[in-house]
Coordinates of C-alpha atoms in Angstrom, one line a residue:
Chain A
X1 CA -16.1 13.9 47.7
X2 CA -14.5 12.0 44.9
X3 CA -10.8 12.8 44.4
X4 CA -9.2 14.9 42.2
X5 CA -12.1 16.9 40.7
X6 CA -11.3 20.0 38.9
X7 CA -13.5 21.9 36.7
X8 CA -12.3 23.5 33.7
X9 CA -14.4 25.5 31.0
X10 CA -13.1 27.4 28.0
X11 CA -14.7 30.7 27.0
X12 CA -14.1 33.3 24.9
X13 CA -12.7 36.6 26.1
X14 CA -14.6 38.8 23.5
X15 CA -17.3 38.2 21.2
X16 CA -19.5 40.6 19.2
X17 CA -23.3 41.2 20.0
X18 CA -25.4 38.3 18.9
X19 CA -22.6 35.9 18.4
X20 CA -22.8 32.2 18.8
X21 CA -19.8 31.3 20.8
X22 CA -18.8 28.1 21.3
X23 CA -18.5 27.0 24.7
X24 CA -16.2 23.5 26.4
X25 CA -16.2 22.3 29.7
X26 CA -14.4 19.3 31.3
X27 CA -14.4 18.3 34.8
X28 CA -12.3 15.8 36.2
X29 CA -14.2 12.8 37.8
X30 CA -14.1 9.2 37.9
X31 CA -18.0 8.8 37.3
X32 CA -18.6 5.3 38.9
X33 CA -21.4 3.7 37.3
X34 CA -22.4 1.4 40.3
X35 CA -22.2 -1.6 37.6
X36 CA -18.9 -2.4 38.3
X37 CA -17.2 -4.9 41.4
X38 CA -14.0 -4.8 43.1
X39 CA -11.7 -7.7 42.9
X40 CA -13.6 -9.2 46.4
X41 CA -17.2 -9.4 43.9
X42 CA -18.7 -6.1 46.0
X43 CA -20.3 -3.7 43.6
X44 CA -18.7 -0.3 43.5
X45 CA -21.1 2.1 44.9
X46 CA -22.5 4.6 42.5
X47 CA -20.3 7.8 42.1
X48 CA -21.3 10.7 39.5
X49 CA -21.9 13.9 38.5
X50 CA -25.6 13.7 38.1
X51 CA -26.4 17.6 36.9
X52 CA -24.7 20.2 35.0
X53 CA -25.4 23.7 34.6
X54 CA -24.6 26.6 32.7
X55 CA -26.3 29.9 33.2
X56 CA -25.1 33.3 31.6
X57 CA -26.3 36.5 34.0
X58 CA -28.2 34.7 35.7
X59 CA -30.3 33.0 32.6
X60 CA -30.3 29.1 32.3
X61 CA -28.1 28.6 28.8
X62 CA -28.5 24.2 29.1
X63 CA -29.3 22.0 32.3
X64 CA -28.1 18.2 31.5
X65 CA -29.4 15.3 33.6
X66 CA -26.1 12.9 33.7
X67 CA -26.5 9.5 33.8
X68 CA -24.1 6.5 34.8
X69 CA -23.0 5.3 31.8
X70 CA -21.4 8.4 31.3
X71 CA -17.7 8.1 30.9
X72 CA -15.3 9.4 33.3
X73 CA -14.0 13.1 32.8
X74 CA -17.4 14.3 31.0
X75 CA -16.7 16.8 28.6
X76 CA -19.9 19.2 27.0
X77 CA -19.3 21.7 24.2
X78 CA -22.0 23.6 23.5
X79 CA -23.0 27.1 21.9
X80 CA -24.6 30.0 23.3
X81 CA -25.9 33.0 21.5
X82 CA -24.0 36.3 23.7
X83 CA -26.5 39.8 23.8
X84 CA -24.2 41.9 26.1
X85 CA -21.2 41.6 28.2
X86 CA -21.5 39.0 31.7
X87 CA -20.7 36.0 33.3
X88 CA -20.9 32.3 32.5
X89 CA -21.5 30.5 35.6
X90 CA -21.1 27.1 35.5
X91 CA -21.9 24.1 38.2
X92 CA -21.6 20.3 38.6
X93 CA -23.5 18.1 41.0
X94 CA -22.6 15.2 42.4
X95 CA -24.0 12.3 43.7
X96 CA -22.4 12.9 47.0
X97 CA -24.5 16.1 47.3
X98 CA -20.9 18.2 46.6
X99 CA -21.6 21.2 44.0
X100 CA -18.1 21.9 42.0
X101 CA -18.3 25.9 40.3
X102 CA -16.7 27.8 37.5
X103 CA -17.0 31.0 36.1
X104 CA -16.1 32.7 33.2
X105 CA -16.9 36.3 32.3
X106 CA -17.5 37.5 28.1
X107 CA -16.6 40.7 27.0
X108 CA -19.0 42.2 24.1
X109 CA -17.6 45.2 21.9
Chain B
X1 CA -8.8 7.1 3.3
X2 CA -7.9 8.8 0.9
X3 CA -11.4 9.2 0.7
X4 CA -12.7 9.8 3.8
X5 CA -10.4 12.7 3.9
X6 CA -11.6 14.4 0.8
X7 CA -15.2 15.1 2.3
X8 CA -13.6 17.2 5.4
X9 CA -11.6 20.4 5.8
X10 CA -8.1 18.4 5.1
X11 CA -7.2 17.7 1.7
X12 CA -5.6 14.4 0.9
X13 CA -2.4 13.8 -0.7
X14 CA -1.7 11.9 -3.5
X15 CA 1.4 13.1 -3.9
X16 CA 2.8 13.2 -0.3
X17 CA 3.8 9.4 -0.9
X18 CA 4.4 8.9 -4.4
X19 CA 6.7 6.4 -3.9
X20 CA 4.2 3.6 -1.9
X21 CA 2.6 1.5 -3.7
X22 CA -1.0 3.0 -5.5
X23 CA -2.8 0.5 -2.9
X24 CA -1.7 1.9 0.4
X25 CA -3.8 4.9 2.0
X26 CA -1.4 7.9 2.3
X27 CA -1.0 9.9 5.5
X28 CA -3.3 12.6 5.5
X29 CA -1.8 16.1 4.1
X30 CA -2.2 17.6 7.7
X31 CA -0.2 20.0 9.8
X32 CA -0.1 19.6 13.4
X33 CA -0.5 22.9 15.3
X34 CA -1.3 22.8 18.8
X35 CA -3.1 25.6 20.3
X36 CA -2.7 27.5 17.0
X37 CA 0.8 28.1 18.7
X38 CA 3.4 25.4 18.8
X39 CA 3.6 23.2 15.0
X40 CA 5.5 20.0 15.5
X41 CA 7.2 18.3 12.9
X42 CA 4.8 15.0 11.4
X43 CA 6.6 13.9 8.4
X44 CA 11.0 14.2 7.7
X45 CA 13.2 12.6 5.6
X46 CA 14.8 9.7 6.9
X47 CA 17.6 8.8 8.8
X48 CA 20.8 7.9 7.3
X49 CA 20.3 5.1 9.2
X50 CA 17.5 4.4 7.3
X51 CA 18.6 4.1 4.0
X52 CA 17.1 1.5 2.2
X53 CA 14.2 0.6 4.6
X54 CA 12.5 4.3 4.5
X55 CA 13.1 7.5 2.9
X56 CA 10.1 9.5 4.9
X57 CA 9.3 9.2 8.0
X58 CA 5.9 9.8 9.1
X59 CA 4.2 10.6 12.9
X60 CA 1.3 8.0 13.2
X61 CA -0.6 11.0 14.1
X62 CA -1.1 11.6 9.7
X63 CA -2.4 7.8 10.8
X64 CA -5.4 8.3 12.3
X65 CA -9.3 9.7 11.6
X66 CA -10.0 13.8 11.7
X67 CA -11.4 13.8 14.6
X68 CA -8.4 12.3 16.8
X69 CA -6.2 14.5 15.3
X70 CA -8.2 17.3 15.9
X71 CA -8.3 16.5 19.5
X72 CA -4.5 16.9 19.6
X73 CA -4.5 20.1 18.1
X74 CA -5.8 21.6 21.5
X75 CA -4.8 20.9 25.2
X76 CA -8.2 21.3 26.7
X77 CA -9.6 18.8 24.1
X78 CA -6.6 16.7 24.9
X79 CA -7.4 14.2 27.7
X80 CA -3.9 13.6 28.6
X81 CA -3.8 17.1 30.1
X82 CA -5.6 16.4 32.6
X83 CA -3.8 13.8 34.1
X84 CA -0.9 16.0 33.4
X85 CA -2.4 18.4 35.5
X86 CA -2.2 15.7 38.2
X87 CA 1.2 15.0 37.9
X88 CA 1.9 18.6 38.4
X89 CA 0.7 18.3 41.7
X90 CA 2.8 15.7 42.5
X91 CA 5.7 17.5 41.5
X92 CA 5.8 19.7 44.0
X93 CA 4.3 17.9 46.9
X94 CA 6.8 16.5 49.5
X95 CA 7.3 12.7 49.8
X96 CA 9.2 9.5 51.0
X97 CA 12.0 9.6 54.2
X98 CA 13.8 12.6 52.7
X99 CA 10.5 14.8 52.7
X100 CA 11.7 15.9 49.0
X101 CA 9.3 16.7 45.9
X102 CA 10.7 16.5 42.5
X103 CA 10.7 20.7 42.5
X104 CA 12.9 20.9 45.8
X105 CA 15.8 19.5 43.3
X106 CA 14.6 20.4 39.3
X107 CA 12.4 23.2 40.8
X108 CA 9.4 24.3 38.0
X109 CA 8.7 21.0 35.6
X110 CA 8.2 23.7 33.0
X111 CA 11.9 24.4 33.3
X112 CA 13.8 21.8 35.1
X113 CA 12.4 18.9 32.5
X114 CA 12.6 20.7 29.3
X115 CA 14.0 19.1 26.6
X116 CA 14.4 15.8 28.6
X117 CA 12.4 13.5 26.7
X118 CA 13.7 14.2 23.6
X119 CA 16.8 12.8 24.9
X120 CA 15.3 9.5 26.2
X121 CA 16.2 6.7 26.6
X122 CA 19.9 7.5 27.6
X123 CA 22.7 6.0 29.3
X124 CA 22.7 6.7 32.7
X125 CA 26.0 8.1 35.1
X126 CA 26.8 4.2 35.8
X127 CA 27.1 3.4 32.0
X128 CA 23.6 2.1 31.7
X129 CA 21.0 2.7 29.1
X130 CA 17.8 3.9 31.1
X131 CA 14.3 5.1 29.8
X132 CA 12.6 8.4 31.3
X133 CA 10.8 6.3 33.7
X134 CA 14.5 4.4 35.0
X135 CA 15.2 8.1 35.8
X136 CA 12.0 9.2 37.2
X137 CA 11.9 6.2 39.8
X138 CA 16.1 6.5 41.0
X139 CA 15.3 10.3 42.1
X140 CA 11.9 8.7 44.2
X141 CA 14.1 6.1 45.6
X142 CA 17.6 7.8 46.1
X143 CA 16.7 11.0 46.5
X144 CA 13.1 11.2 47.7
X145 CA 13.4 7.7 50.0
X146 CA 10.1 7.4 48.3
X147 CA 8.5 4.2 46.6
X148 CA 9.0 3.7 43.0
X149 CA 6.2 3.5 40.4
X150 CA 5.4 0.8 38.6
X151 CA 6.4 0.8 35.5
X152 CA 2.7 1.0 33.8
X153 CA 1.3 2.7 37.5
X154 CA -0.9 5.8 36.7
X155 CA 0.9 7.6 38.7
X156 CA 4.1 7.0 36.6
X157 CA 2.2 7.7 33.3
X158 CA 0.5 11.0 34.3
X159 CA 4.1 11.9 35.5
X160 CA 5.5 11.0 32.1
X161 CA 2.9 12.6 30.1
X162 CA 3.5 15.8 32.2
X163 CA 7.5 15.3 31.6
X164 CA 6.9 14.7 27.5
X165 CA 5.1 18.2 27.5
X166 CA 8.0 19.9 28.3
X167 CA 9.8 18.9 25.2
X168 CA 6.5 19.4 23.1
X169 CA 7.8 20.5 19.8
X170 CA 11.4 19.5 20.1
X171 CA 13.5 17.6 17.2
X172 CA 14.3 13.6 18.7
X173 CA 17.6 14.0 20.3
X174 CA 18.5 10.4 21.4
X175 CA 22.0 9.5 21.1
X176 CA 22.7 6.5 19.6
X177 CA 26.7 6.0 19.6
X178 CA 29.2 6.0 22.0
X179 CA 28.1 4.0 24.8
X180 CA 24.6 3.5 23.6
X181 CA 26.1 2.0 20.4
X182 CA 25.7 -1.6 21.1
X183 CA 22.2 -1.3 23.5
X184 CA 21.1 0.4 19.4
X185 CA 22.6 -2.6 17.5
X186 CA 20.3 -5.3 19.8
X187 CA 17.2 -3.0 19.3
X188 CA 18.0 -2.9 15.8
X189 CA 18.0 -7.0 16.1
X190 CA 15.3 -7.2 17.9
X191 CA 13.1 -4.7 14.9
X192 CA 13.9 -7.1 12.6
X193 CA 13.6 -10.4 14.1
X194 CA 10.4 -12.3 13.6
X195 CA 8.4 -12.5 16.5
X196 CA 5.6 -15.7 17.9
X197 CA 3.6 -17.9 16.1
X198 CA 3.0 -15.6 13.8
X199 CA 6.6 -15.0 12.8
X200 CA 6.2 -11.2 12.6
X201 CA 8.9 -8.1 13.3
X202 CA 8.3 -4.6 13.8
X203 CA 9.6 -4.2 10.0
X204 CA 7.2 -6.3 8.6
X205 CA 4.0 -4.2 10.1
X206 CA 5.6 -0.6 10.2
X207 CA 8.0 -0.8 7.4
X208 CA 6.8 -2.9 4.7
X209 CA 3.0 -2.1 5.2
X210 CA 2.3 1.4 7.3
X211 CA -0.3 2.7 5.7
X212 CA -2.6 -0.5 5.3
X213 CA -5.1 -1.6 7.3
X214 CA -4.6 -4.0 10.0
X215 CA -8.2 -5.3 10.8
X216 CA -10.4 -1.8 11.4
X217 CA -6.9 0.7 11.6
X218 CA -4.3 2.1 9.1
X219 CA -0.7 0.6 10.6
X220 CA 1.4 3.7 11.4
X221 CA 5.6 3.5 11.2
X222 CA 5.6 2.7 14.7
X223 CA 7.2 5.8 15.6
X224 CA 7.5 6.7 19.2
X225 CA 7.9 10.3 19.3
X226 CA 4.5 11.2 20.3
X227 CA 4.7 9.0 23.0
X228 CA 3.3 8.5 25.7
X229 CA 0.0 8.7 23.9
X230 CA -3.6 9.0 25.1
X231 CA -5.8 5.7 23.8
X232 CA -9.2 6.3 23.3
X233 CA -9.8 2.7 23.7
X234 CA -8.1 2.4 26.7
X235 CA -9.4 5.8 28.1
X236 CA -6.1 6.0 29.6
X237 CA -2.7 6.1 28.8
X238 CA -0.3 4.2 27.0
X239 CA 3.4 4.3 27.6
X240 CA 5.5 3.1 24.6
X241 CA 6.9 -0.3 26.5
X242 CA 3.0 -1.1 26.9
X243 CA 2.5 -0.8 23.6
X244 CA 5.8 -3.1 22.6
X245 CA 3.8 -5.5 25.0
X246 CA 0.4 -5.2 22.7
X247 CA 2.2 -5.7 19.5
X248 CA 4.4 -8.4 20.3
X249 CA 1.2 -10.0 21.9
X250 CA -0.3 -9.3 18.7
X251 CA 2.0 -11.9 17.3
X252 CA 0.9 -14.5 19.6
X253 CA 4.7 -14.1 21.2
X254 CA 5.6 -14.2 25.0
X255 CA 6.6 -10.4 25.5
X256 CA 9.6 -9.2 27.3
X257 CA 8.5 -7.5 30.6
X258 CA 7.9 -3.2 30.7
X259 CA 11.1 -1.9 31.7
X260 CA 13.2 -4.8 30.5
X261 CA 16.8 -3.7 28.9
X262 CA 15.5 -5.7 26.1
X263 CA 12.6 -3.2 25.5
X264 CA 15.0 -0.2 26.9
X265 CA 16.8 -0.9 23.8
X266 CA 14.4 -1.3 21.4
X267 CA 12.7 2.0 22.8
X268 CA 16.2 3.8 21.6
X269 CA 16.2 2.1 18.1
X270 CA 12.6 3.2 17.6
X271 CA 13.3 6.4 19.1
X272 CA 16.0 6.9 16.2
X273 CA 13.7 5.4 13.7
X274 CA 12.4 8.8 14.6
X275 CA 14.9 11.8 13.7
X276 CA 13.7 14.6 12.5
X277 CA 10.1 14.7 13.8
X278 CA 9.1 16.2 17.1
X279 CA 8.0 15.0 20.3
X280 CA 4.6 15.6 20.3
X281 CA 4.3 16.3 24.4
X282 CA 1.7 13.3 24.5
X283 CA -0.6 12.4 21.2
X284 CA -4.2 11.1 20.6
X285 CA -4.6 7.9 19.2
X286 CA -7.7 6.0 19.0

């Protein structure tokens, strides 16, 4: 596992029924691209986050394929259109098969 | 810029710096709120100090495009935070022969390091001028038995960066007579004394032409109050003796070293080029 990954995501603690909210992650990471070589000339294998997930109650809200040119610490912001109170759940994969997770939960008045 | 700024939600300013010269691009007309909580002070009358050479002084955060200001104006969209959030963790985990973390001794950073940066660089218990990272090191050494940081490590940055967010929103405090008197006299030399091949100072970029481009970017005053700053270039960050490095580079010079006195002293003339804006507990610069 890479060091020092840490999800974070910023939700809104209420919205109203049929509101686009605005939605930011962030996860710590150094995303190697597997381009680049140590002082010695050996390239640096290949370290990402290749997929990134957001589903609220369960529905997919966007599925991103990652790619290495990426830069480190990806950020998304993103909207999302909120029916009824629930949970975002949000998940990172990475290359090294580790699966980093986040939740948030949205309250609708 | 003046331009750019009239087609977003900020309004420029003609009148913010009627006394430049109808060529330069003002500072944008901006307030700097972060987290819709804590505002911090961007623009102040002068120093007394100052009198003659400036009569505002501006942060180079009124400098810079909307969008890099914007991502000051909130934490999460503020890359230093995270490695802030590193250097938290290194606060209070144990280290060197003495087992110690920096909480054993200042215990919480939110606490124990409040108000500190402000107050850098300052002279030391032996009579010495130091900067924040002077300090930082002499507790990992003396107290911690631990191995300094390099001046420009990452792990020094994040630590300032964390340390500067502690004083987020705090007027400069640096003291500059006293003891400190004469270290502030050979800073002040060393702003106005022209510089490498291409014969610059400090003054002749940040006081006679802030505002103007320099190649693609508006020169700020050079004010170091925001300090240490996330560059978006660098996707890092950038402590302020680094960037006395790039700009005396800039004039084709050979650069004193990071964490020479000669730059220690020229942080705390800078530092009172400063008075009267905030610190702005690490800034966004592009």
């Amino acid at each position: 596992m890479a060091d020092n990954v840490k999800p974070r995501v910023k939700v809104p603690s209420k919205a109203s029924a049929g509101e686009v909210v605005t939605l930011k992650t962030l996860i710590s990471h150094p995303m190697e691209s597997g381009q680049r070589k140590d002082k010695d000339g050996n390239l640096i294998p290949r370290s990402i986050i290749n997929r990134f997930t957001c589903e609220f109650n369960g529905a997919m809200v966007i599925d991103v394929t990652l790619e290495p040119s990426i830069s480190t610490n990806p950020y998304f912001e993103f909207d999302a259109k909120v029916d009824a109170s629930g949970d975002f759940k949000f998940t990172w994969y990475d290359d090294d098969g580790s699966v980093y997770e986040d939740a948030k939960s949205i309250e609708v008045a | 810029m003046t331009l750019r700024l009239r087609t977003t939600t900020f309004v420029a300013a003609a009148a913010l710096c009627a006394g430049l010269a109808p060529a330069l691009a003002e500072p944008a007309d901006a307030e700097l709120v972060i987290n819709d909580e804590v505002t911090i002070k961007t623009v102040a009358p002068a120093a007394e100090h100052l009198k003659g050479h400036l009569d505002t002084v501006y942060s180079g955060w009124l400098f810079r495009e909307d969008e890099t200001r914007a991502m000051e104006m909130d934490d999460f969209d503020n890359p230093n935070m995270v490695f802030a959030e590193q250097a938290m963790e290194v606060w209070s985990t144990p280290e060197g022969t003495e087992n110690k973390s920096c909480a054993d001794c200042h215990g919480a950073i939110e606490e124990g390091m409040m108000g500190v940066r402000a107050k850098m660089p300052k002279i030391n218990a032996a009579g010495d001028l130091w900067s924040l990272e002077n300090y930082v090191n002499d507790c990992r050494t003396n107290r911690m038995g631990a191995e300094a940081w390099k001046w420009n490590s990452q792990d020094m940055k994040n630590m300032t960066v964390a340390i500067s967010v502690q004083s987020r929103g705090m007027p400069v405090a640096v003291e500059i007579d006293g003891p400190a008197q004469s270290h502030w006299e050979k800073g002040k030399e060393m702003y106005y004394t022209r510089y490498g091949q291409l014969e610059l100072s400090c003054a002749n970029c940040h006081e006679d032409n802030y505002g103007n481009f320099i190649r693609a970017d508006h020169l700020s005053q050079g004010q170091v109050a925001g300090f240490p700053v996330y560059r978006l270039k660098d996707a890092n960050i950038v402590s302020i003796h680094q960037r006395f490095v790039g700009c005396i580079r800039d004039t084709r010079a050979e650069t004193f070293a990071a964490g020479s006195q000669e730059f220690i002293d020229l942080e705390l003339y800078v530092a009172s080029r400063g008075y009267g804006l905030d610190i702005e507990g690490a800034g966004v610069r592009p």
